[in-house]
mmCIF file with all atom_site columns, C-alpha atoms in Angstrom:
data_model
loop_
_atom_site.group_PDB
_atom_site.id
_atom_site.type_symbol
_atom_site.label_atom_id
_atom_site.label_alt_id
_atom_site.label_comp_id
_atom_site.label_asym_id
_atom_site.label_entity_id
_atom_site.label_seq_id
_atom_site.pdbx_PDB_ins_code
_atom_site.Cartn_x
_atom_site.Cartn_y
_atom_site.Cartn_z
_atom_site.occupancy
_atom_site.B_iso_or_equiv
_atom_site.pdbx_formal_charge
_atom_site.auth_seq_id
_atom_site.auth_comp_id
_atom_site.auth_asym_id
_atom_site.auth_atom_id
_atom_site.pdbx_PDB_model_num
ATOM 1   C CA . MET A 1 1   ? 45.711 96.498  78.817 1.00 38.00 ? 1   MET A CA 1
ATOM 2   C CA . ILE A 1 2   ? 45.070 95.135  74.614 1.00 43.00 ? 2   ILE A CA 1
ATOM 3   C CA . LYS A 1 3   ? 41.481 96.338  73.049 1.00 44.00 ? 3   LYS A CA 1
ATOM 4   C CA . PRO A 1 4   ? 39.120 93.699  71.795 1.00 44.00 ? 4   PRO A CA 1
ATOM 5   C CA . ASP A 1 5   ? 39.159 94.965  68.414 1.00 49.00 ? 5   ASP A CA 1
ATOM 6   C CA . ALA A 1 6   ? 37.189 93.174  64.938 1.00 41.00 ? 6   ALA A CA 1
ATOM 7   C CA . GLU A 1 7   ? 41.041 93.751  62.936 1.00 51.00 ? 7   GLU A CA 1
ATOM 8   C CA . ARG A 1 8   ? 42.831 91.554  65.871 1.00 49.00 ? 8   ARG A CA 1
ATOM 9   C CA . ILE A 1 9   ? 43.102 88.457  66.754 1.00 47.00 ? 9   ILE A CA 1
ATOM 10  C CA . ILE A 1 10  ? 44.977 86.666  69.542 1.00 49.00 ? 10  ILE A CA 1
ATOM 11  C CA . ARG A 1 11  ? 47.045 83.413  67.880 1.00 46.00 ? 11  ARG A CA 1
ATOM 12  C CA . SER A 1 12  ? 49.101 82.411  70.053 1.00 49.00 ? 12  SER A CA 1
ATOM 13  C CA . PRO A 1 13  ? 50.026 78.852  72.455 1.00 47.00 ? 13  PRO A CA 1
ATOM 14  C CA . TYR A 1 14  ? 49.088 80.949  75.378 1.00 47.00 ? 14  TYR A CA 1
ATOM 15  C CA . SER A 1 15  ? 47.278 83.728  76.264 1.00 50.00 ? 15  SER A CA 1
ATOM 16  C CA . PRO A 1 16  ? 48.926 87.402  76.281 1.00 47.00 ? 16  PRO A CA 1
ATOM 17  C CA . TYR A 1 17  ? 48.596 87.769  80.058 1.00 47.00 ? 17  TYR A CA 1
ATOM 18  C CA . GLU A 1 18  ? 50.133 84.684  81.314 1.00 49.00 ? 18  GLU A CA 1
ATOM 19  C CA . GLU A 1 19  ? 53.796 84.695  82.652 1.00 52.00 ? 19  GLU A CA 1
ATOM 20  C CA . ASP A 1 20  ? 56.298 84.553  79.846 1.00 61.00 ? 20  ASP A CA 1
ATOM 21  C CA . GLY A 1 21  ? 54.297 86.935  77.523 1.00 67.00 ? 21  GLY A CA 1
ATOM 22  C CA . GLY A 1 22  ? 52.423 86.857  73.608 1.00 78.00 ? 22  GLY A CA 1
ATOM 23  C CA . VAL A 1 23  ? 51.583 87.321  70.113 1.00 81.00 ? 23  VAL A CA 1
ATOM 24  C CA . LEU A 1 24  ? 48.812 88.897  68.675 1.00 79.00 ? 24  LEU A CA 1
ATOM 25  C CA . PHE A 1 25  ? 48.575 89.412  65.264 1.00 80.00 ? 25  PHE A CA 1
ATOM 26  C CA . HIS A 1 26  ? 46.172 91.149  62.968 1.00 77.00 ? 26  HIS A CA 1
ATOM 27  C CA . LYS A 1 27  ? 43.323 89.505  61.138 1.00 78.00 ? 27  LYS A CA 1
ATOM 28  C CA . THR A 1 28  ? 45.725 89.387  57.738 1.00 78.00 ? 28  THR A CA 1
ATOM 29  C CA . GLY A 1 29  ? 48.153 87.152  59.463 1.00 79.00 ? 29  GLY A CA 1
ATOM 30  C CA . GLY A 1 30  ? 50.497 89.891  60.540 1.00 82.00 ? 30  GLY A CA 1
ATOM 31  C CA . ILE A 1 31  ? 52.042 89.996  63.820 1.00 85.00 ? 31  ILE A CA 1
ATOM 32  C CA . PHE A 1 32  ? 50.310 93.575  65.672 1.00 86.00 ? 32  PHE A CA 1
ATOM 33  C CA . LYS A 1 33  ? 51.964 93.065  68.592 1.00 86.00 ? 33  LYS A CA 1
ATOM 34  C CA . LYS A 1 34  ? 54.620 91.061  70.534 1.00 87.00 ? 34  LYS A CA 1
ATOM 35  C CA . MET A 1 35  ? 55.444 90.791  74.428 1.00 86.00 ? 35  MET A CA 1
ATOM 36  C CA . GLU A 1 36  ? 56.741 90.074  77.732 1.00 86.00 ? 36  GLU A CA 1
ATOM 37  C CA . PHE A 1 37  ? 55.425 89.584  80.724 1.00 84.00 ? 37  PHE A CA 1
ATOM 38  C CA . LYS A 1 38  ? 56.172 88.671  84.358 1.00 83.00 ? 38  LYS A CA 1
ATOM 39  C CA . ARG A 1 39  ? 53.854 88.044  86.873 1.00 80.00 ? 39  ARG A CA 1
ATOM 40  C CA . GLY A 1 40  ? 50.838 89.837  84.170 1.00 79.00 ? 40  GLY A CA 1
ATOM 41  C CA . ALA A 1 41  ? 52.654 92.730  83.874 1.00 84.00 ? 41  ALA A CA 1
ATOM 42  C CA . PRO A 1 42  ? 54.659 93.725  80.841 1.00 87.00 ? 42  PRO A CA 1
ATOM 43  C CA . ASP A 1 43  ? 58.386 93.401  81.997 1.00 91.00 ? 43  ASP A CA 1
ATOM 44  C CA . GLY A 1 44  ? 60.941 93.056  78.647 1.00 92.00 ? 44  GLY A CA 1
ATOM 45  C CA . PRO A 1 45  ? 60.569 94.232  75.095 1.00 93.00 ? 45  PRO A CA 1
ATOM 46  C CA . TRP A 1 46  ? 57.929 95.395  72.997 1.00 92.00 ? 46  TRP A CA 1
ATOM 47  C CA . LEU A 1 47  ? 56.592 95.507  69.566 1.00 94.00 ? 47  LEU A CA 1
ATOM 48  C CA . GLN A 1 48  ? 53.727 96.330  67.279 1.00 92.00 ? 48  GLN A CA 1
ATOM 49  C CA . TYR A 1 49  ? 53.444 96.392  63.813 1.00 93.00 ? 49  TYR A CA 1
ATOM 50  C CA . HIS A 1 50  ? 51.707 98.204  61.491 1.00 92.00 ? 50  HIS A CA 1
ATOM 51  C CA . PRO A 1 51  ? 49.046 96.000  59.429 1.00 89.00 ? 51  PRO A CA 1
ATOM 52  C CA . ASN A 1 52  ? 50.847 96.371  56.549 1.00 91.00 ? 52  ASN A CA 1
ATOM 53  C CA . GLY A 1 53  ? 54.763 94.556  58.549 1.00 90.00 ? 53  GLY A CA 1
ATOM 54  C CA . GLN A 1 54  ? 56.238 97.960  59.724 1.00 94.00 ? 54  GLN A CA 1
ATOM 55  C CA . ILE A 1 55  ? 56.844 98.671  62.833 1.00 96.00 ? 55  ILE A CA 1
ATOM 56  C CA . GLN A 1 56  ? 54.882 101.391 64.528 1.00 96.00 ? 56  GLN A CA 1
ATOM 57  C CA . TYR A 1 57  ? 56.175 100.876 68.298 1.00 96.00 ? 57  TYR A CA 1
ATOM 58  C CA . GLU A 1 58  ? 59.619 99.705  69.838 1.00 97.00 ? 58  GLU A CA 1
ATOM 59  C CA . GLY A 1 59  ? 60.035 100.362 73.531 1.00 97.00 ? 59  GLY A CA 1
ATOM 60  C CA . PHE A 1 60  ? 61.160 98.515  76.461 1.00 96.00 ? 60  PHE A CA 1
ATOM 61  C CA . PHE A 1 61  ? 58.840 97.985  79.458 1.00 94.00 ? 61  PHE A CA 1
ATOM 62  C CA . ARG A 1 62  ? 59.695 96.644  83.430 1.00 94.00 ? 62  ARG A CA 1
ATOM 63  C CA . ASN A 1 63  ? 57.601 95.768  86.450 1.00 91.00 ? 63  ASN A CA 1
ATOM 64  C CA . GLY A 1 64  ? 53.937 96.869  84.119 1.00 90.00 ? 64  GLY A CA 1
ATOM 65  C CA . LYS A 1 65  ? 55.992 100.765 82.945 1.00 94.00 ? 65  LYS A CA 1
ATOM 66  C CA . PRO A 1 66  ? 57.843 101.604 79.956 1.00 96.00 ? 66  PRO A CA 1
ATOM 67  C CA . GLU A 1 67  ? 61.009 102.025 81.030 1.00 97.00 ? 67  GLU A CA 1
ATOM 68  C CA . GLY A 1 68  ? 64.506 103.741 78.574 1.00 97.00 ? 68  GLY A CA 1
ATOM 69  C CA . SER A 1 69  ? 64.304 104.328 74.990 1.00 97.00 ? 69  SER A CA 1
ATOM 70  C CA . ILE A 1 70  ? 60.757 104.851 72.864 1.00 97.00 ? 70  ILE A CA 1
ATOM 71  C CA . THR A 1 71  ? 60.298 105.014 69.415 1.00 98.00 ? 71  THR A CA 1
ATOM 72  C CA . MET A 1 72  ? 57.136 104.661 67.490 1.00 98.00 ? 72  MET A CA 1
ATOM 73  C CA . TYR A 1 73  ? 57.116 104.361 63.301 1.00 98.00 ? 73  TYR A CA 1
ATOM 74  C CA . TYR A 1 74  ? 54.487 105.684 60.978 1.00 98.00 ? 74  TYR A CA 1
ATOM 75  C CA . ASP A 1 75  ? 53.861 103.203 58.428 1.00 96.00 ? 75  ASP A CA 1
ATOM 76  C CA . ASN A 1 76  ? 56.355 104.211 56.239 1.00 97.00 ? 76  ASN A CA 1
ATOM 77  C CA . GLY A 1 77  ? 59.038 103.214 58.341 1.00 96.00 ? 77  GLY A CA 1
ATOM 78  C CA . GLN A 1 78  ? 59.573 106.988 59.275 1.00 98.00 ? 78  GLN A CA 1
ATOM 79  C CA . VAL A 1 79  ? 60.750 107.878 62.730 1.00 98.00 ? 79  VAL A CA 1
ATOM 80  C CA . PHE A 1 80  ? 56.818 109.352 64.706 1.00 98.00 ? 80  PHE A CA 1
ATOM 81  C CA . ARG A 1 81  ? 57.993 109.834 67.936 1.00 98.00 ? 81  ARG A CA 1
ATOM 82  C CA . ARG A 1 82  ? 61.324 109.132 69.700 1.00 98.00 ? 82  ARG A CA 1
ATOM 83  C CA . GLY A 1 83  ? 61.751 109.876 73.525 1.00 98.00 ? 83  GLY A CA 1
ATOM 84  C CA . GLU A 1 84  ? 62.860 108.316 77.080 1.00 98.00 ? 84  GLU A CA 1
ATOM 85  C CA . TYR A 1 85  ? 61.319 106.841 79.900 1.00 98.00 ? 85  TYR A CA 1
ATOM 86  C CA . LYS A 1 86  ? 62.536 106.864 83.642 1.00 97.00 ? 86  LYS A CA 1
ATOM 87  C CA . ASN A 1 87  ? 60.371 105.129 86.328 1.00 94.00 ? 87  ASN A CA 1
ATOM 88  C CA . GLY A 1 88  ? 57.291 105.001 83.657 1.00 96.00 ? 88  GLY A CA 1
ATOM 89  C CA . LEU A 1 89  ? 57.648 108.440 83.095 1.00 98.00 ? 89  LEU A CA 1
ATOM 90  C CA . LYS A 1 90  ? 58.802 110.522 80.407 1.00 98.00 ? 90  LYS A CA 1
ATOM 91  C CA . GLU A 1 91  ? 62.280 112.133 81.077 1.00 98.00 ? 91  GLU A CA 1
ATOM 92  C CA . GLY A 1 92  ? 64.177 114.469 79.099 1.00 98.00 ? 92  GLY A CA 1
ATOM 93  C CA . PRO A 1 93  ? 64.052 115.570 75.174 1.00 98.00 ? 93  PRO A CA 1
ATOM 94  C CA . TRP A 1 94  ? 60.630 113.776 73.226 1.00 98.00 ? 94  TRP A CA 1
ATOM 95  C CA . SER A 1 95  ? 61.225 114.426 69.131 1.00 98.00 ? 95  SER A CA 1
ATOM 96  C CA . ILE A 1 96  ? 57.802 114.842 66.685 1.00 98.00 ? 96  ILE A CA 1
ATOM 97  C CA . TYR A 1 97  ? 58.740 113.948 63.174 1.00 98.00 ? 97  TYR A CA 1
ATOM 98  C CA . ASP A 1 98  ? 56.690 114.392 60.078 1.00 98.00 ? 98  ASP A CA 1
ATOM 99  C CA . LYS A 1 99  ? 56.423 111.108 57.878 1.00 97.00 ? 99  LYS A CA 1
ATOM 100 C CA . LYS A 1 100 ? 59.494 112.219 55.563 1.00 96.00 ? 100 LYS A CA 1
ATOM 101 C CA . GLY A 1 101 ? 61.580 112.791 58.127 1.00 95.00 ? 101 GLY A CA 1
ATOM 102 C CA . ASN A 1 102 ? 61.293 116.322 58.964 1.00 97.00 ? 102 ASN A CA 1
ATOM 103 C CA . MET A 1 103 ? 61.500 117.358 63.105 1.00 98.00 ? 103 MET A CA 1
ATOM 104 C CA . LEU A 1 104 ? 58.464 119.164 63.768 1.00 98.00 ? 104 LEU A CA 1
ATOM 105 C CA . ASP A 1 105 ? 58.704 119.607 67.205 1.00 98.00 ? 105 ASP A CA 1
ATOM 106 C CA . GLU A 1 106 ? 60.938 119.048 70.512 1.00 98.00 ? 106 GLU A CA 1
ATOM 107 C CA . VAL A 1 107 ? 58.971 119.089 74.238 1.00 98.00 ? 107 VAL A CA 1
ATOM 108 C CA . THR A 1 108 ? 60.858 118.275 77.336 1.00 98.00 ? 108 THR A CA 1
ATOM 109 C CA . PHE A 1 109 ? 60.566 116.157 79.478 1.00 98.00 ? 109 PHE A CA 1
ATOM 110 C CA . LYS A 1 110 ? 60.561 115.460 84.025 1.00 98.00 ? 110 LYS A CA 1
ATOM 111 C CA . LEU A 1 111 ? 59.318 113.895 85.684 1.00 96.00 ? 111 LEU A CA 1
ATOM 112 C CA . GLY A 1 112 ? 55.931 113.357 83.393 1.00 96.00 ? 112 GLY A CA 1
ATOM 113 C CA . ARG A 1 113 ? 55.377 116.967 83.145 1.00 97.00 ? 113 ARG A CA 1
ATOM 114 C CA . ALA A 1 114 ? 56.275 118.928 79.926 1.00 97.00 ? 114 ALA A CA 1
ATOM 115 C CA . VAL A 1 115 ? 59.245 121.747 80.935 1.00 96.00 ? 115 VAL A CA 1
#
């Protein structure tokens, strides 16, 4: 769910909770989030941006749950975290990186729990 924030406003011809999707903008005018909805739940590509325009989060939702590959980025464009979701739960290896792109850690998940 999108939380109210003084730094972000909605500027879209439709509510982001309608059937088809929505776009949220930073107060500065840059895009904050792009998402698609189906029957009121996130369903489809989901992009979120840092205030400087760099992608912050890139993933996919199916029936309101994250599904497939997900990548999160620092505001300098370097990958912060990368992993997979299956049926809304973390699955397989998840990698964490520093701002220079060096891997810091890798954790393996099964059915949403670290193993």
